[in-house]
PDB file of C-alpha atoms in Angstrom:
ATOM      1  CA  UNK A 743      26.909 -12.251  -0.554  1.00 32.00           C
ATOM      2  CA  UNK A 744      28.596  -8.677   0.480  1.00 34.00           C
ATOM      3  CA  UNK A 745      26.542  -6.678   2.698  1.00 34.00           C
ATOM      4  CA  UNK A 746      24.563  -8.767   5.382  1.00 35.00           C
ATOM      5  CA  UNK A 747      26.351  -7.602   8.335  1.00 37.00           C
ATOM      6  CA  UNK A 748      24.667  -3.994   9.167  1.00 40.00           C
ATOM      7  CA  UNK A 749      27.112  -1.197  10.846  1.00 39.00           C
ATOM      8  CA  UNK A 750      26.975  -2.289  14.159  1.00 38.00           C
ATOM      9  CA  UNK A 751      28.365  -5.757  12.476  1.00 39.00           C
ATOM     10  CA  UNK A 752      25.165  -7.912  13.232  1.00 39.00           C
ATOM     11  CA  UNK A 753      24.764 -10.212  10.814  1.00 39.00           C
ATOM     12  CA  UNK A 754      21.236 -11.142  10.867  1.00 40.00           C
ATOM     13  CA  UNK A 755      20.612  -7.409   8.528  1.00 51.00           C
ATOM     14  CA  UNK A 756      19.373  -7.822   4.839  1.00 71.00           C
ATOM     15  CA  UNK A 757      21.749  -8.355   1.954  1.00 90.00           C
ATOM     16  CA  UNK A 758      21.711  -4.840   0.716  1.00 92.00           C
ATOM     17  CA  UNK A 759      19.409  -5.519  -2.166  1.00 92.00           C
ATOM     18  CA  UNK A 760      16.485  -6.560  -0.188  1.00 90.00           C
ATOM     19  CA  UNK A 761      17.300  -3.657   2.579  1.00 93.00           C
ATOM     20  CA  UNK A 762      17.437  -1.176  -0.690  1.00 94.00           C
ATOM     21  CA  UNK A 763      14.478  -2.598  -2.118  1.00 92.00           C
ATOM     22  CA  UNK A 764      12.840  -2.264   1.352  1.00 91.00           C
ATOM     23  CA  UNK A 765      13.462   1.065   2.402  1.00 93.00           C
ATOM     24  CA  UNK A 766      12.439   1.884  -0.854  1.00 93.00           C
ATOM     25  CA  UNK A 767       9.331   0.905  -0.824  1.00 90.00           C
ATOM     26  CA  UNK A 768       8.521   2.219   2.177  1.00 89.00           C
ATOM     27  CA  UNK A 769      10.241   6.288   1.176  1.00 92.00           C
ATOM     28  CA  UNK A 770       7.854   6.003  -1.897  1.00 90.00           C
ATOM     29  CA  UNK A 771       4.448   4.691   0.082  1.00 84.00           C
ATOM     30  CA  UNK A 772       5.401   7.906   2.504  1.00 87.00           C
ATOM     31  CA  UNK A 773       6.713  10.411   0.547  1.00 88.00           C
ATOM     32  CA  UNK A 774       6.032   9.571  -3.441  1.00 88.00           C
ATOM     33  CA  UNK A 775       8.200   8.018  -5.874  1.00 90.00           C
ATOM     34  CA  UNK A 776       8.464  11.783  -7.418  1.00 90.00           C
ATOM     35  CA  UNK A 777       9.370  13.284  -4.030  1.00 93.00           C
ATOM     36  CA  UNK A 778      12.052  10.559  -2.791  1.00 94.00           C
ATOM     37  CA  UNK A 779      15.647  10.780  -3.946  1.00 94.00           C
ATOM     38  CA  UNK A 780      18.251   8.813  -4.744  1.00 95.00           C
ATOM     39  CA  UNK A 781      19.848  10.598  -1.649  1.00 95.00           C
ATOM     40  CA  UNK A 782      17.455  10.000   0.916  1.00 96.00           C
ATOM     41  CA  UNK A 783      16.773   6.077   0.045  1.00 96.00           C
ATOM     42  CA  UNK A 784      21.136   5.038   0.636  1.00 95.00           C
ATOM     43  CA  UNK A 785      21.188   7.764   3.717  1.00 95.00           C
ATOM     44  CA  UNK A 786      17.515   5.679   5.793  1.00 95.00           C
ATOM     45  CA  UNK A 787      19.161   1.660   3.902  1.00 94.00           C
ATOM     46  CA  UNK A 788      22.512   2.963   5.525  1.00 94.00           C
ATOM     47  CA  UNK A 789      24.520   2.293   2.085  1.00 94.00           C
ATOM     48  CA  UNK A 790      26.173   4.331  -0.011  1.00 93.00           C
ATOM     49  CA  UNK A 791      25.192   5.415  -3.399  1.00 93.00           C
ATOM     50  CA  UNK A 792      28.494   3.222  -5.192  1.00 94.00           C
ATOM     51  CA  UNK A 793      26.191   0.497  -3.546  1.00 92.00           C
ATOM     52  CA  UNK A 794      22.258   1.078  -4.643  1.00 94.00           C
ATOM     53  CA  UNK A 795      24.130   1.130  -8.722  1.00 93.00           C
ATOM     54  CA  UNK A 796      25.383  -1.472  -8.462  1.00 93.00           C
ATOM     55  CA  UNK A 797      22.037  -3.841  -7.093  1.00 94.00           C
ATOM     56  CA  UNK A 798      19.130  -0.885  -9.304  1.00 93.00           C
ATOM     57  CA  UNK A 799      20.536   0.690 -12.101  1.00 91.00           C
ATOM     58  CA  UNK A 800      18.430   3.618 -11.698  1.00 91.00           C
ATOM     59  CA  UNK A 801      15.301   5.069  -8.732  1.00 92.00           C
ATOM     60  CA  UNK A 802      12.923   3.838 -11.415  1.00 91.00           C
ATOM     61  CA  UNK A 803      15.247   0.181 -11.158  1.00 92.00           C
ATOM     62  CA  UNK A 804      13.622  -0.135  -7.751  1.00 92.00           C
ATOM     63  CA  UNK A 805       9.325   1.112  -8.811  1.00 90.00           C
ATOM     64  CA  UNK A 806      10.303  -1.397 -11.369  1.00 89.00           C
ATOM     65  CA  UNK A 807      11.180  -3.570  -9.213  1.00 89.00           C
ATOM     66  CA  UNK A 808       8.893  -3.674  -6.004  1.00 85.00           C
ATOM     67  CA  UNK A 809       6.084  -4.253  -8.983  1.00 82.00           C
ATOM     68  CA  UNK A 810       8.271  -6.672 -10.364  1.00 85.00           C
ATOM     69  CA  UNK A 811       8.736  -8.751  -7.431  1.00 87.00           C
ATOM     70  CA  UNK A 812       4.871  -9.111  -6.363  1.00 87.00           C
ATOM     71  CA  UNK A 813       4.371  -9.991 -10.178  1.00 89.00           C
ATOM     72  CA  UNK A 814       6.662 -12.720  -9.982  1.00 92.00           C
ATOM     73  CA  UNK A 815       5.392 -14.012  -7.566  1.00 92.00           C
ATOM     74  CA  UNK A 816       1.166 -14.389  -8.402  1.00 94.00           C
ATOM     75  CA  UNK A 817       2.643 -15.237 -11.454  1.00 94.00           C
ATOM     76  CA  UNK A 818       4.602 -18.890 -10.336  1.00 96.00           C
ATOM     77  CA  UNK A 819       1.330 -19.121  -8.081  1.00 96.00           C
ATOM     78  CA  UNK A 820      -1.425 -18.511 -10.816  1.00 97.00           C
ATOM     79  CA  UNK A 821       0.524 -21.369 -13.056  1.00 97.00           C
ATOM     80  CA  UNK A 822       0.013 -23.765 -10.015  1.00 97.00           C
ATOM     81  CA  UNK A 823      -2.598 -23.721  -9.300  1.00 97.00           C
ATOM     82  CA  UNK A 824      -4.184 -23.976 -12.952  1.00 97.00           C
ATOM     83  CA  UNK A 825      -1.674 -26.812 -13.656  1.00 97.00           C
ATOM     84  CA  UNK A 826      -3.301 -28.620 -10.548  1.00 97.00           C
ATOM     85  CA  UNK A 827      -5.202 -31.280 -10.658  1.00 96.00           C
ATOM     86  CA  UNK A 828      -8.770 -30.030 -10.039  1.00 97.00           C
ATOM     87  CA  UNK A 829     -12.102 -29.257 -11.338  1.00 97.00           C
ATOM     88  CA  UNK A 830     -11.840 -26.475 -13.562  1.00 97.00           C
ATOM     89  CA  UNK A 831     -13.689 -24.584 -11.028  1.00 97.00           C
ATOM     90  CA  UNK A 832     -11.857 -24.909  -7.567  1.00 98.00           C
ATOM     91  CA  UNK A 833      -8.616 -24.001  -9.658  1.00 98.00           C
ATOM     92  CA  UNK A 834     -10.512 -20.527 -10.640  1.00 98.00           C
ATOM     93  CA  UNK A 835     -11.766 -20.065  -7.185  1.00 98.00           C
ATOM     94  CA  UNK A 836      -8.469 -20.149  -5.629  1.00 98.00           C
ATOM     95  CA  UNK A 837      -6.094 -18.687  -8.052  1.00 98.00           C
ATOM     96  CA  UNK A 838      -8.943 -15.494  -7.560  1.00 98.00           C
ATOM     97  CA  UNK A 839      -9.022 -16.167  -4.061  1.00 98.00           C
ATOM     98  CA  UNK A 840      -5.260 -15.580  -4.042  1.00 97.00           C
ATOM     99  CA  UNK A 841      -4.143 -13.092  -6.302  1.00 96.00           C
ATOM    100  CA  UNK A 842      -6.444 -11.049  -3.103  1.00 97.00           C
ATOM    101  CA  UNK A 843      -4.893 -12.111  -0.732  1.00 97.00           C
ATOM    102  CA  UNK A 844      -0.853 -11.582  -2.203  1.00 95.00           C
ATOM    103  CA  UNK A 845      -1.896  -8.236  -3.475  1.00 94.00           C
ATOM    104  CA  UNK A 846      -3.170  -7.253   0.338  1.00 94.00           C
ATOM    105  CA  UNK A 847      -0.347  -9.690   1.687  1.00 93.00           C
ATOM    106  CA  UNK A 848       1.750  -6.732  -0.258  1.00 89.00           C
ATOM    107  CA  UNK A 849      -0.435  -3.460  -0.256  1.00 88.00           C
ATOM    108  CA  UNK A 850       2.468  -1.154  -0.050  1.00 83.00           C
ATOM    109  CA  UNK A 851       3.667  -2.631  -3.129  1.00 85.00           C
ATOM    110  CA  UNK A 852       0.586  -2.495  -5.737  1.00 81.00           C
ATOM    111  CA  UNK A 853      -0.674   1.469  -4.498  1.00 82.00           C
ATOM    112  CA  UNK A 854       3.074   1.940  -5.260  1.00 84.00           C
ATOM    113  CA  UNK A 855       3.395   1.003  -8.365  1.00 77.00           C
ATOM    114  CA  UNK A 856      -0.172   1.802  -9.427  1.00 78.00           C
ATOM    115  CA  UNK A 857      -0.347   5.738  -7.992  1.00 83.00           C
ATOM    116  CA  UNK A 858       3.816   6.086  -9.396  1.00 84.00           C
ATOM    117  CA  UNK A 859       4.083   3.553 -13.065  1.00 80.00           C
ATOM    118  CA  UNK A 860       3.019   6.153 -15.506  1.00 83.00           C
ATOM    119  CA  UNK A 861       6.343   7.084 -14.643  1.00 83.00           C
ATOM    120  CA  UNK A 862       8.725   4.588 -15.936  1.00 85.00           C
ATOM    121  CA  UNK A 863      10.463   4.693 -18.972  1.00 87.00           C
ATOM    122  CA  UNK A 864       7.724   3.457 -22.259  1.00 89.00           C
ATOM    123  CA  UNK A 865      10.867   0.567 -22.214  1.00 90.00           C
ATOM    124  CA  UNK A 866       9.903  -0.415 -18.583  1.00 87.00           C
ATOM    125  CA  UNK A 867       6.470   0.812 -19.064  1.00 86.00           C
ATOM    126  CA  UNK A 868       6.266  -2.166 -22.111  1.00 90.00           C
ATOM    127  CA  UNK A 869       7.621  -4.845 -19.798  1.00 89.00           C
ATOM    128  CA  UNK A 870       5.728  -4.571 -16.952  1.00 86.00           C
ATOM    129  CA  UNK A 871       2.010  -4.468 -19.720  1.00 88.00           C
ATOM    130  CA  UNK A 872       3.441  -7.880 -20.984  1.00 92.00           C
ATOM    131  CA  UNK A 873       3.750  -9.257 -18.020  1.00 90.00           C
ATOM    132  CA  UNK A 874       0.895  -8.698 -16.573  1.00 89.00           C
ATOM    133  CA  UNK A 875      -0.724  -9.394 -19.779  1.00 92.00           C
ATOM    134  CA  UNK A 876       1.101 -12.563 -19.648  1.00 94.00           C
ATOM    135  CA  UNK A 877      -1.167 -13.153 -16.055  1.00 94.00           C
ATOM    136  CA  UNK A 878      -4.304 -11.780 -17.216  1.00 94.00           C
ATOM    137  CA  UNK A 879      -3.803 -14.191 -20.131  1.00 96.00           C
ATOM    138  CA  UNK A 880      -3.401 -17.449 -17.878  1.00 96.00           C
ATOM    139  CA  UNK A 881      -6.571 -16.087 -15.673  1.00 97.00           C
ATOM    140  CA  UNK A 882      -8.754 -15.887 -18.599  1.00 97.00           C
ATOM    141  CA  UNK A 883      -7.543 -19.417 -19.863  1.00 97.00           C
ATOM    142  CA  UNK A 884      -9.255 -20.521 -16.732  1.00 97.00           C
ATOM    143  CA  UNK A 885     -12.305 -18.912 -17.639  1.00 97.00           C
ATOM    144  CA  UNK A 886     -12.380 -20.305 -20.942  1.00 97.00           C
ATOM    145  CA  UNK A 887     -11.513 -23.563 -20.182  1.00 97.00           C
ATOM    146  CA  UNK A 888     -14.704 -23.655 -17.568  1.00 97.00           C
ATOM    147  CA  UNK A 889     -17.487 -22.010 -20.440  1.00 97.00           C
ATOM    148  CA  UNK A 890     -16.344 -24.917 -23.712  1.00 96.00           C
ATOM    149  CA  UNK A 891     -16.566 -27.624 -20.980  1.00 96.00           C
ATOM    150  CA  UNK A 892     -20.183 -26.358 -19.676  1.00 96.00           C
ATOM    151  CA  UNK A 893     -18.882 -25.443 -16.018  1.00 96.00           C
ATOM    152  CA  UNK A 894     -19.691 -21.479 -16.657  1.00 97.00           C
ATOM    153  CA  UNK A 895     -22.099 -19.149 -18.869  1.00 95.00           C
ATOM    154  CA  UNK A 896     -20.461 -19.162 -22.102  1.00 94.00           C
ATOM    155  CA  UNK A 897     -22.302 -15.807 -22.812  1.00 93.00           C
ATOM    156  CA  UNK A 898     -20.715 -13.252 -20.922  1.00 91.00           C
ATOM    157  CA  UNK A 899     -16.760 -12.260 -22.654  1.00 95.00           C
ATOM    158  CA  UNK A 900     -14.119 -14.182 -20.685  1.00 94.00           C
ATOM    159  CA  UNK A 901     -12.212 -10.920 -21.346  1.00 94.00           C
ATOM    160  CA  UNK A 902     -15.032  -9.229 -19.411  1.00 94.00           C
ATOM    161  CA  UNK A 903     -15.268 -11.454 -16.338  1.00 92.00           C
ATOM    162  CA  UNK A 904     -11.362 -11.194 -15.864  1.00 92.00           C
ATOM    163  CA  UNK A 905     -11.427  -7.033 -16.061  1.00 94.00           C
ATOM    164  CA  UNK A 906     -14.690  -7.642 -13.841  1.00 93.00           C
ATOM    165  CA  UNK A 907     -12.218  -9.852 -10.800  1.00 95.00           C
ATOM    166  CA  UNK A 908      -9.307  -7.464 -10.935  1.00 94.00           C
ATOM    167  CA  UNK A 909     -10.599  -4.368 -10.469  1.00 93.00           C
ATOM    168  CA  UNK A 910     -12.518  -5.259  -7.857  1.00 94.00           C
ATOM    169  CA  UNK A 911      -8.374  -6.243  -6.821  1.00 93.00           C
ATOM    170  CA  UNK A 912      -6.482  -3.438  -7.391  1.00 89.00           C
ATOM    171  CA  UNK A 913      -9.011  -1.133  -5.993  1.00 90.00           C
ATOM    172  CA  UNK A 914      -7.941  -3.279  -2.297  1.00 93.00           C
ATOM    173  CA  UNK A 915      -5.137  -0.515  -2.080  1.00 86.00           C
ATOM    174  CA  UNK A 916      -8.255   2.458  -0.956  1.00 87.00           C
ATOM    175  CA  UNK A 917     -10.154   1.239   1.219  1.00 92.00           C
ATOM    176  CA  UNK A 918      -8.586  -2.499   2.532  1.00 93.00           C
ATOM    177  CA  UNK A 919      -6.925  -1.570   6.385  1.00 91.00           C
ATOM    178  CA  UNK A 920      -5.665  -4.049   8.545  1.00 89.00           C
ATOM    179  CA  UNK A 921      -7.189  -3.622  11.606  1.00 92.00           C
ATOM    180  CA  UNK A 922     -10.797  -3.907   9.521  1.00 92.00           C
ATOM    181  CA  UNK A 923     -13.398  -5.492   9.952  1.00 95.00           C
ATOM    182  CA  UNK A 924     -12.225  -8.663   7.254  1.00 95.00           C
ATOM    183  CA  UNK A 925      -8.972 -10.530   7.152  1.00 96.00           C
ATOM    184  CA  UNK A 926      -6.978 -10.945   4.116  1.00 96.00           C
ATOM    185  CA  UNK A 927      -8.347 -14.644   3.688  1.00 97.00           C
ATOM    186  CA  UNK A 928     -12.037 -13.041   4.550  1.00 97.00           C
ATOM    187  CA  UNK A 929     -12.075 -10.511   1.666  1.00 97.00           C
ATOM    188  CA  UNK A 930     -10.650 -12.592  -1.366  1.00 97.00           C
ATOM    189  CA  UNK A 931     -13.061 -16.011   0.203  1.00 97.00           C
ATOM    190  CA  UNK A 932     -15.991 -13.286  -0.983  1.00 97.00           C
ATOM    191  CA  UNK A 933     -14.386 -11.790  -3.973  1.00 97.00           C
ATOM    192  CA  UNK A 934     -13.727 -15.273  -5.277  1.00 97.00           C
ATOM    193  CA  UNK A 935     -16.894 -16.313  -4.521  1.00 97.00           C
ATOM    194  CA  UNK A 936     -18.704 -13.445  -6.432  1.00 96.00           C
ATOM    195  CA  UNK A 937     -16.882 -13.928  -9.032  1.00 96.00           C
ATOM    196  CA  UNK A 938     -17.944 -17.737  -9.733  1.00 96.00           C
ATOM    197  CA  UNK A 939     -21.825 -16.902  -8.597  1.00 95.00           C
ATOM    198  CA  UNK A 940     -20.998 -14.516 -11.697  1.00 93.00           C
ATOM    199  CA  UNK A 941     -20.273 -17.355 -13.981  1.00 95.00           C
ATOM    200  CA  UNK A 942     -22.692 -20.209 -13.096  1.00 93.00           C
ATOM    201  CA  UNK A 943     -24.870 -20.693 -15.864  1.00 89.00           C
TER     202      UNK A 943
END
């Protein structure tokens, strides 16, 4: 792939698209999406504007991809857990914990996106909302399966359960710190356990 070497001819550098995305993510996190120019991104990445526009049609496309790559990862992992040959309580707990860990692992990406989502065009905003809805619907289906089979309490609306858990996930960016007392997995385990306690009959 073109651009796999940096300006010093080193072959171990990231490909251009990855380098641009990593640079944009860092700059968006440090100074905000609206205060970061395309020129700053290409200068910091050590590429030309032509290279950026080859991989991404606009700065907005970079913002969309910042969150899109996290959402695709989470959807793939959720599908894996949901399709597993395990009791529904185990599948839901695994999925509930995983979305916490993957969000913390990509915390800059999710913080940037939720802070700047309103700056997406209507078309891209609609696309992202559809992708998030697909994820939430698959997660909700696990709750509904457990409710149908009597494993989970059926008197709590499944939509409310999903909103309860994802409300906690979306707030991770406001308080979680790498140097804090809890590891990503510990936070994930606590939140997943809280979810399952709320669902017990």
